[in-house]
XYZ file of C-alpha atoms in Angstrom:
537
model
C 51.391 108.221 57.899
C 52.718 109.903 61.036
C 50.701 112.615 62.788
C 51.887 115.650 64.739
C 49.051 117.356 66.606
C 49.542 120.948 67.768
C 47.134 122.184 70.450
C 47.033 125.399 72.447
C 46.294 126.264 76.033
C 45.843 129.129 78.513
C 44.996 131.852 75.969
C 44.361 132.163 72.241
C 46.656 134.035 69.888
C 49.841 132.305 71.074
C 51.054 131.631 67.555
C 49.998 127.998 67.136
C 49.849 128.512 63.377
C 53.413 129.787 63.145
C 54.556 127.045 65.539
C 52.852 124.337 63.472
C 54.329 125.812 60.280
C 57.792 125.936 61.839
C 57.531 122.310 62.965
C 56.698 121.439 59.367
C 59.709 123.418 58.119
C 62.114 121.600 60.447
C 60.707 118.167 59.552
C 60.870 119.021 55.853
C 64.499 120.101 56.358
C 65.106 116.582 57.709
C 64.151 115.158 54.312
C 60.556 114.248 55.155
C 57.479 115.002 53.075
C 55.127 117.151 55.137
C 51.527 118.237 54.746
C 49.299 120.304 57.045
C 45.721 120.353 58.266
C 43.984 123.128 60.210
C 40.930 122.282 62.302
C 38.644 125.248 62.989
C 35.888 124.431 65.503
C 33.302 126.895 64.182
C 29.961 126.242 62.506
C 30.795 128.060 59.271
C 31.551 125.616 56.453
C 34.484 127.824 55.466
C 35.963 131.243 56.232
C 34.371 132.922 53.200
C 31.655 134.863 55.014
C 33.613 135.777 58.141
C 34.373 139.368 59.081
C 38.020 140.365 58.539
C 37.687 142.501 61.682
C 37.098 139.408 63.833
C 38.888 136.590 62.055
C 41.578 138.245 59.957
C 41.941 137.728 56.243
C 40.273 135.003 54.225
C 43.047 133.086 52.489
C 42.189 131.686 49.047
C 43.659 128.411 47.787
C 44.264 127.246 44.213
C 41.089 125.148 44.202
C 38.990 128.099 45.395
C 38.863 127.101 49.047
C 38.283 130.077 51.370
C 40.200 129.199 54.502
C 41.793 130.419 57.710
C 44.877 132.628 57.386
C 46.977 129.930 59.090
C 46.855 127.925 55.869
C 48.570 130.883 54.240
C 51.349 130.498 56.801
C 51.598 126.789 55.977
C 51.902 127.494 52.248
C 54.502 130.236 52.717
C 56.605 128.353 55.266
C 56.461 124.904 53.670
C 56.318 126.162 50.069
C 53.436 123.809 49.292
C 50.065 124.146 47.566
C 47.151 123.104 49.777
C 43.479 122.457 49.008
C 40.200 123.067 50.801
C 40.486 119.527 52.219
C 43.391 120.755 54.359
C 40.924 122.877 56.339
C 38.369 121.094 58.534
C 35.529 122.999 60.203
C 32.627 121.859 62.358
C 30.233 123.269 59.772
C 31.918 121.340 56.977
C 31.616 118.090 58.958
C 27.958 118.722 59.817
C 27.224 119.520 56.174
C 29.002 116.364 55.013
C 27.280 114.171 57.603
C 23.841 115.513 56.709
C 24.437 115.134 52.958
C 25.645 111.546 53.405
C 22.731 110.721 55.686
C 20.303 112.083 53.094
C 21.948 110.042 50.340
C 22.274 106.969 52.544
C 25.848 106.348 51.514
C 27.818 105.876 54.717
C 30.291 103.486 53.154
C 33.218 104.222 55.448
C 35.624 105.136 52.678
C 38.736 107.196 53.349
C 40.169 109.651 50.834
C 43.897 110.362 51.001
C 45.199 113.197 48.892
C 48.924 112.714 48.353
C 51.909 110.822 49.702
C 53.301 112.465 52.832
C 55.435 111.115 55.638
C 54.109 113.466 58.313
C 50.836 115.349 58.648
C 50.943 118.346 60.993
C 47.469 119.000 62.430
C 46.681 122.278 64.169
C 43.602 122.362 66.391
C 42.214 125.892 66.535
C 41.133 127.527 69.784
C 42.315 126.484 73.237
C 41.942 123.253 75.188
C 38.710 123.384 77.174
C 36.692 125.316 74.591
C 33.318 123.612 74.371
C 33.212 123.874 70.579
C 36.463 121.904 70.201
C 35.383 118.959 72.389
C 34.219 116.723 69.497
C 37.589 117.197 67.796
C 39.503 116.463 70.997
C 37.637 113.160 71.286
C 38.173 112.347 67.598
C 41.889 113.080 67.927
C 42.081 110.947 71.078
C 40.601 108.069 69.116
C 42.997 108.767 66.236
C 46.001 108.610 68.571
C 44.807 105.230 69.855
C 44.008 103.764 66.441
C 47.268 104.760 64.717
C 49.452 103.709 67.624
C 51.937 105.344 69.962
C 54.781 105.572 67.430
C 52.642 107.291 64.805
C 51.282 110.135 66.912
C 53.059 113.082 68.534
C 51.214 115.750 70.527
C 52.803 119.169 70.969
C 51.028 121.518 73.350
C 51.654 125.259 72.926
C 51.198 127.158 76.167
C 51.968 130.518 77.734
C 54.540 131.120 80.460
C 53.606 134.575 81.775
C 55.742 136.822 83.955
C 53.986 138.930 86.557
C 55.384 142.431 86.528
C 55.494 142.755 90.302
C 57.152 139.405 91.018
C 59.222 139.036 87.841
C 58.973 135.246 88.040
C 58.088 132.932 85.166
C 54.803 131.315 86.207
C 54.170 127.684 85.271
C 50.788 127.187 86.940
C 48.642 128.149 83.882
C 50.504 125.586 81.768
C 50.182 122.945 84.491
C 46.404 123.438 84.565
C 46.198 123.386 80.771
C 48.134 120.111 80.542
C 46.029 118.622 83.341
C 42.852 119.475 81.434
C 44.278 117.976 78.248
C 45.215 114.765 80.081
C 41.731 114.586 81.592
C 40.370 114.551 78.032
C 42.528 111.560 77.155
C 45.460 113.259 75.409
C 48.958 113.422 76.876
C 51.460 115.884 75.388
C 54.821 114.499 74.297
C 56.352 117.965 73.896
C 55.608 121.394 75.322
C 56.198 124.522 73.234
C 56.311 127.333 75.773
C 55.652 130.881 74.606
C 57.371 133.569 76.647
C 58.789 137.048 76.299
C 62.261 135.965 77.450
C 64.095 132.602 77.252
C 62.924 130.037 79.805
C 65.023 129.622 82.922
C 66.329 126.138 83.735
C 64.372 125.929 86.992
C 61.198 126.821 85.059
C 61.858 123.923 82.683
C 62.488 121.548 85.574
C 59.254 122.604 87.242
C 57.279 122.114 84.038
C 58.880 118.716 83.507
C 58.039 117.580 87.024
C 54.415 118.708 87.090
C 53.481 118.116 83.429
C 55.170 114.698 83.067
C 57.170 115.824 80.034
C 60.951 115.215 79.811
C 62.983 118.414 80.140
C 64.552 117.727 76.733
C 61.041 117.836 75.226
C 60.215 121.273 76.622
C 60.831 123.779 73.840
C 60.943 127.504 74.392
C 59.544 129.833 71.746
C 60.429 133.246 73.094
C 59.944 136.561 71.333
C 62.230 136.977 68.305
C 62.926 139.840 65.848
C 61.058 138.043 63.037
C 59.127 134.788 62.706
C 61.728 133.221 60.417
C 63.760 132.619 63.569
C 61.129 130.182 64.929
C 62.217 127.110 62.888
C 65.796 127.913 63.897
C 64.762 128.081 67.569
C 63.150 124.654 67.308
C 66.176 123.176 65.553
C 68.678 124.672 68.000
C 66.759 123.090 70.896
C 66.741 119.706 69.111
C 62.975 119.849 68.792
C 63.202 117.845 65.564
C 65.070 115.053 67.391
C 62.358 114.798 70.060
C 59.605 114.650 67.419
C 61.462 112.146 65.230
C 62.189 109.962 68.245
C 58.521 109.925 69.255
C 57.493 109.053 65.686
C 60.261 106.458 65.273
C 61.684 108.299 62.254
C 65.266 108.813 63.435
C 66.546 106.056 61.156
C 65.222 107.612 57.926
C 65.518 111.335 58.684
C 68.590 113.383 57.784
C 70.141 116.195 59.860
C 68.083 119.364 59.266
C 69.416 121.772 56.649
C 68.100 125.260 57.362
C 70.852 127.352 55.800
C 68.332 129.225 53.645
C 66.216 130.064 56.679
C 69.242 131.190 58.667
C 70.340 133.457 55.836
C 66.822 134.836 55.414
C 66.347 135.585 59.120
C 69.763 137.202 59.485
C 69.363 139.232 56.289
C 66.146 140.755 57.569
C 67.674 141.525 60.974
C 70.550 143.403 59.342
C 68.500 145.583 56.992
C 68.684 149.299 57.764
C 67.006 151.126 54.861
C 63.231 151.132 54.517
C 60.529 152.188 52.074
C 57.271 153.861 53.123
C 54.155 152.207 51.761
C 50.696 153.744 52.144
C 48.138 150.960 52.655
C 44.708 152.503 52.069
C 42.070 150.021 53.200
C 38.865 149.357 55.094
C 40.048 146.932 57.769
C 43.206 148.687 58.956
C 42.182 148.298 62.614
C 43.296 144.652 62.435
C 46.460 144.151 60.388
C 45.723 140.403 60.114
C 42.939 141.441 57.720
C 45.654 142.007 55.123
C 48.205 139.460 56.367
C 49.120 138.032 52.954
C 49.541 141.531 51.488
C 51.863 142.424 54.371
C 53.854 139.211 53.842
C 54.068 139.808 50.072
C 55.391 143.330 50.710
C 57.927 141.862 53.138
C 59.109 139.282 50.579
C 59.473 141.962 47.889
C 61.242 144.417 50.185
C 63.780 141.838 51.353
C 64.531 141.007 47.707
C 65.329 144.730 47.328
C 67.373 144.808 50.586
C 64.770 146.994 52.280
C 62.518 146.839 55.313
C 58.848 147.603 54.666
C 57.475 150.571 56.579
C 53.717 150.265 56.166
C 51.630 153.346 56.914
C 48.077 152.180 57.575
C 45.450 154.634 56.361
C 41.741 154.155 57.019
C 40.210 155.012 53.649
C 37.276 156.811 55.290
C 39.712 159.282 56.915
C 40.637 160.606 53.456
C 37.045 161.498 52.577
C 35.689 165.041 52.611
C 33.132 164.154 55.297
C 35.998 163.231 57.594
C 37.382 166.778 57.354
C 34.256 167.985 59.178
C 33.672 165.100 61.577
C 37.268 164.174 62.511
C 39.530 166.935 61.149
C 42.650 165.696 62.945
C 42.332 162.167 61.565
C 41.627 163.619 58.106
C 44.722 165.829 58.162
C 46.910 163.010 59.499
C 45.677 160.590 56.820
C 46.487 162.999 54.005
C 49.886 163.834 55.450
C 50.689 160.122 55.686
C 49.573 159.570 52.090
C 51.709 162.431 50.795
C 54.789 161.176 52.656
C 54.580 157.658 51.207
C 56.742 156.436 48.345
C 53.918 154.306 46.915
C 50.202 153.611 47.382
C 48.482 150.226 47.666
C 44.705 149.714 47.732
C 43.946 146.073 48.679
C 40.762 144.048 48.272
C 37.565 144.467 50.250
C 33.783 144.440 50.088
C 31.066 147.044 50.697
C 30.921 150.801 50.138
C 32.497 152.072 53.352
C 35.673 154.016 52.623
C 35.298 153.760 48.838
C 35.379 157.528 48.299
C 38.641 157.675 50.235
C 40.140 154.917 48.084
C 39.103 156.804 44.946
C 40.851 159.923 46.260
C 43.990 157.888 47.003
C 43.984 156.413 43.478
C 43.513 159.885 41.992
C 46.359 161.299 44.083
C 48.707 158.509 42.952
C 47.695 158.853 39.291
C 48.024 162.637 39.133
C 51.309 162.766 41.051
C 53.085 159.841 39.346
C 53.228 157.888 42.620
C 53.530 154.083 42.122
C 50.078 152.560 42.596
C 49.001 148.942 42.966
C 45.287 148.157 43.139
C 44.271 144.621 44.063
C 40.751 143.307 43.300
C 38.626 146.165 44.705
C 41.709 148.371 44.271
C 41.624 147.728 40.520
C 37.906 148.501 40.321
C 38.520 151.701 42.279
C 41.114 152.834 39.725
C 38.620 152.237 36.891
C 35.918 154.261 38.667
C 38.363 157.103 39.388
C 39.657 157.194 35.801
C 36.134 157.171 34.368
C 35.148 160.097 36.579
C 38.302 162.151 36.079
C 39.366 161.384 32.507
C 36.018 160.618 30.865
C 33.874 163.104 32.777
C 31.501 160.348 33.920
C 30.690 161.973 37.263
C 28.306 159.185 38.276
C 30.651 156.374 37.276
C 30.374 153.677 39.917
C 30.174 149.997 40.711
C 26.919 148.097 41.039
C 28.236 147.026 44.435
C 28.039 150.599 45.742
C 25.124 151.953 43.670
C 22.845 149.422 42.015
C 20.992 152.179 40.132
C 24.003 154.063 38.774
C 23.638 155.342 35.222
C 27.351 154.925 34.487
C 28.002 151.319 35.453
C 31.740 150.839 34.925
C 31.945 147.895 37.351
C 29.190 145.288 37.199
C 27.972 142.155 38.977
C 29.267 139.059 37.216
C 26.511 137.201 35.322
C 27.334 133.842 36.958
C 27.206 135.225 40.520
C 24.446 134.548 43.044
C 22.395 137.413 44.456
C 20.855 135.308 47.232
C 23.805 133.316 48.647
C 27.066 134.843 49.862
C 29.209 131.792 50.666
C 31.266 130.205 47.855
C 29.354 132.098 45.142
C 32.257 134.214 43.928
C 34.796 133.598 41.191
C 37.307 131.736 43.314
C 40.668 130.047 43.002
C 43.489 129.906 40.488
C 42.595 131.171 37.007
C 44.631 131.940 33.907
C 45.205 135.542 32.844
C 46.425 136.007 29.267
C 48.644 138.946 28.376
C 47.445 141.035 25.436
C 50.823 142.659 24.786
C 54.400 141.693 25.725
C 55.357 145.361 26.079
C 53.474 146.001 29.314
C 55.243 146.274 32.676
C 53.309 143.372 34.205
C 54.266 140.918 31.442
C 57.926 141.934 31.752
C 57.838 141.446 35.534
C 56.472 137.922 35.076
C 59.134 137.121 32.454
C 56.945 137.541 29.333
C 54.883 134.327 29.559
C 51.739 133.845 27.479
C 49.662 133.718 30.655
C 49.928 133.628 34.450
C 47.988 131.604 37.030
C 46.830 133.688 39.987
C 44.130 133.285 42.625
C 40.840 135.170 42.498
C 38.089 136.113 44.925
C 35.487 138.492 43.484
C 31.894 138.779 42.313
C 32.192 142.081 40.418
C 34.111 142.867 37.231
C 34.878 145.780 34.915
C 31.961 146.341 32.523
C 33.095 145.141 29.050
C 30.927 147.852 27.443
C 33.178 150.667 28.720
C 36.545 149.120 27.813
C 36.681 150.874 24.445
C 36.229 154.407 25.772
C 38.585 153.789 28.694
C 41.326 152.548 26.375
C 40.818 155.479 24.007
C 41.693 157.805 26.884
C 44.838 155.884 27.785
C 43.875 153.204 30.323
C 45.051 149.885 28.872
C 43.732 146.448 29.810
C 46.817 144.322 29.227
C 45.569 141.100 30.819
C 42.288 139.253 30.187
C 40.787 135.870 31.008
C 40.593 132.984 28.546
C 37.395 134.403 26.979
C 39.124 137.773 26.429
C 35.958 139.406 27.806
C 36.854 139.673 31.493
C 39.446 142.297 32.415
C 42.246 141.059 34.683
C 45.108 143.600 34.518
C 45.105 147.327 33.762
C 48.010 149.682 33.263
C 48.431 153.386 32.562
C 51.339 153.583 30.079
C 51.846 157.307 30.718
C 52.490 156.598 34.414
C 55.716 155.101 35.908
C 53.771 152.332 37.695
C 49.980 152.419 37.801
C 48.702 148.842 37.829
C 45.426 147.242 38.864
C 44.811 143.500 38.993
C 41.539 141.660 39.503
C 43.356 138.709 41.078
C 45.212 138.479 44.396
C 48.954 138.092 43.687
C 49.729 138.147 47.423
C 48.403 134.597 47.913
C 51.218 133.024 45.865
C 54.100 135.124 47.179
C 56.814 133.138 48.958
C 59.791 134.235 51.101
C 62.312 133.155 48.473
C 60.035 133.850 45.471
C 58.328 137.223 45.908
C 55.311 138.033 43.765
C 56.561 139.749 40.559
C 53.922 142.474 40.921
C 54.883 143.307 44.498
C 58.556 143.250 43.530
C 57.878 145.681 40.675
C 55.828 147.868 43.011
C 58.712 148.212 45.493
C 61.267 148.695 42.702
C 59.119 151.498 41.271
C 58.843 153.120 44.707
C 62.639 153.202 44.966
C 63.293 154.310 41.373
C 64.891 151.000 40.359
C 62.182 149.470 38.175
C 63.489 150.557 34.781
C 66.990 149.236 35.462
C 65.589 145.954 36.771
C 63.380 145.451 33.702
C 66.262 146.231 31.338
C 68.499 143.720 33.106
C 65.657 141.206 33.246
C 65.022 141.522 29.506
C 68.730 141.093 28.769
C 68.951 138.021 30.989
C 71.215 139.667 33.576
C-alpha cells in the first residue's frame, strides 16, 4: 500500500478536501486503485451530533456512518462507496482504546478493508493545531515504518496577495513548512492556493526556502468550477511527481481525464439557468446542504442548465416574520413566487417549520414542482393533513409531543435518551407499490431502490388510509410495507416527498433520478423525458 498524506497550513478552509479528492481522481485516471481516509481531530466519535451551522452537512454513508462532508467529495469525485472506517476521529480512537482496555484484548491486529494501490489521507485542521498533534506524530511514525518510497506528503498552503503591495507573499507558507518539518514531516509537494496563477519567481522562492523542487510546487488557483482542479494538477504534471515519489511510474498509465475535461468545459459554457427555491433552516451556511447543492448541479448539467439557487430562510416566510422583519418576509415570499420549483431539504427541530409548511402549501396549490427530502416529506404530510383533511392540529411529535393529531411519529426503535447514532441510518431498500408513479419511472421501474437514510421520525401508519383517500399516495414503502418512504400527489405535475436522502448517491455523471425529474419538471420537460424513457429512447 502506498500513502499520500494531504495536510494544510496557514489557514483553514483552503480546500484540502477538494485537493485530496482531485489527487485521487488523477491517480485513478492513471489506472491505480484509490481509496481515501479523512482524519478529523475532534473529540466527537462521528459527525452525527454536530451543528450544521458550524461544521456543514453531515454526510451519510451506505453503512450508516455519519461523517464529515469531505467524504461526500471523495465519493462524488472518485465514484466510490466508502464506509465509516474511512473517517477517523479522536473520539473514535479514544472510544476504541477504552473499549479494548476494558476487554483486555490489545492483540495488535490490523484490519484492511479492500485492495487499493494508493490511500489518500487528509488530515483535518491546520498544522500546529494542538488537537492534531497526536495524529501528526502517528503519521510521522507511519512514514518511517512504511518507508520513503511508500509515503508522499502534500502540503496545501495559502499564497496571499496584499492589496497594497500586490505581491504574492511566500512567508506564511515558509513558516508552515518549517513547523511541519519541526514535527518530523517533510513535504514532498506543495499545493499552493492563490487567487491568480503563481509567478515563476514565487515558485523559485518557495523551492529555495521550503526545500521542495520547483517541479513539485503545484498551483491551485481560483477556477470557474471545482471540476477544473484535477485538470490543473494533471496539466502541471502533479501525477508524475506523486508517482515518482511513490515509485509507481513503471505501472501507472498516462492519465485519461477526457470525461472531466468535457464536464468542466460543458459547465463553463452553459448559459441558461433554472431558479430553485431552497427553503431550509441552515441557509446561512450553504455547506449545510452541500450534497443537495451538488445533486442539483449534477441534474442541471444533465439538462444543459446552470442551477440558480435562491436560498430562503424558512422562518422568513412565517406570519410572525411579517411583523418582526417585514422586509425579509416580503423578500422571502417574492423569491418563492419567482422560483420555478421548490425544495425543502432535511433538518431537525421546530424552528422554521411553519415557513416550510407554507412553502409546501404554496407549491401544492399552485402546481409548482416540489421535492421534500426527509423533513421535507414530513412537512408535506403535515400540510396536506391540515389543508385537505381539516386536521388543524396535525403535527409531528418532534414539534409537539402532545399533539392530538399525530401524523408524524417517533420511530419505535429510536432512543429518547441518546442522540448519536440512534437514528435509522444508512442504505435501505424502498419497494415501489405501483409502477405507474413518477418516481418509479424516473428510476427505470425497478422493484426497489437502495437509498441512504437519516431520520428518527416517520409518517404515522394509522393516518395513511385517510391521507390516501384524499389523494396523497404513498408509492414507496420499506420491506415491512409499514414504513412510508415515498409520497406523490397524482393530481400535481410533480409533488414528491421522500424519507431518504437521494442527494448522497448523486454523482457528476450519474445524477440522482429524483433530482433529474425535479429539474425536468421545473422546465416543463418531464413528460417528454418519461415517455422517451419508457420507450427506451
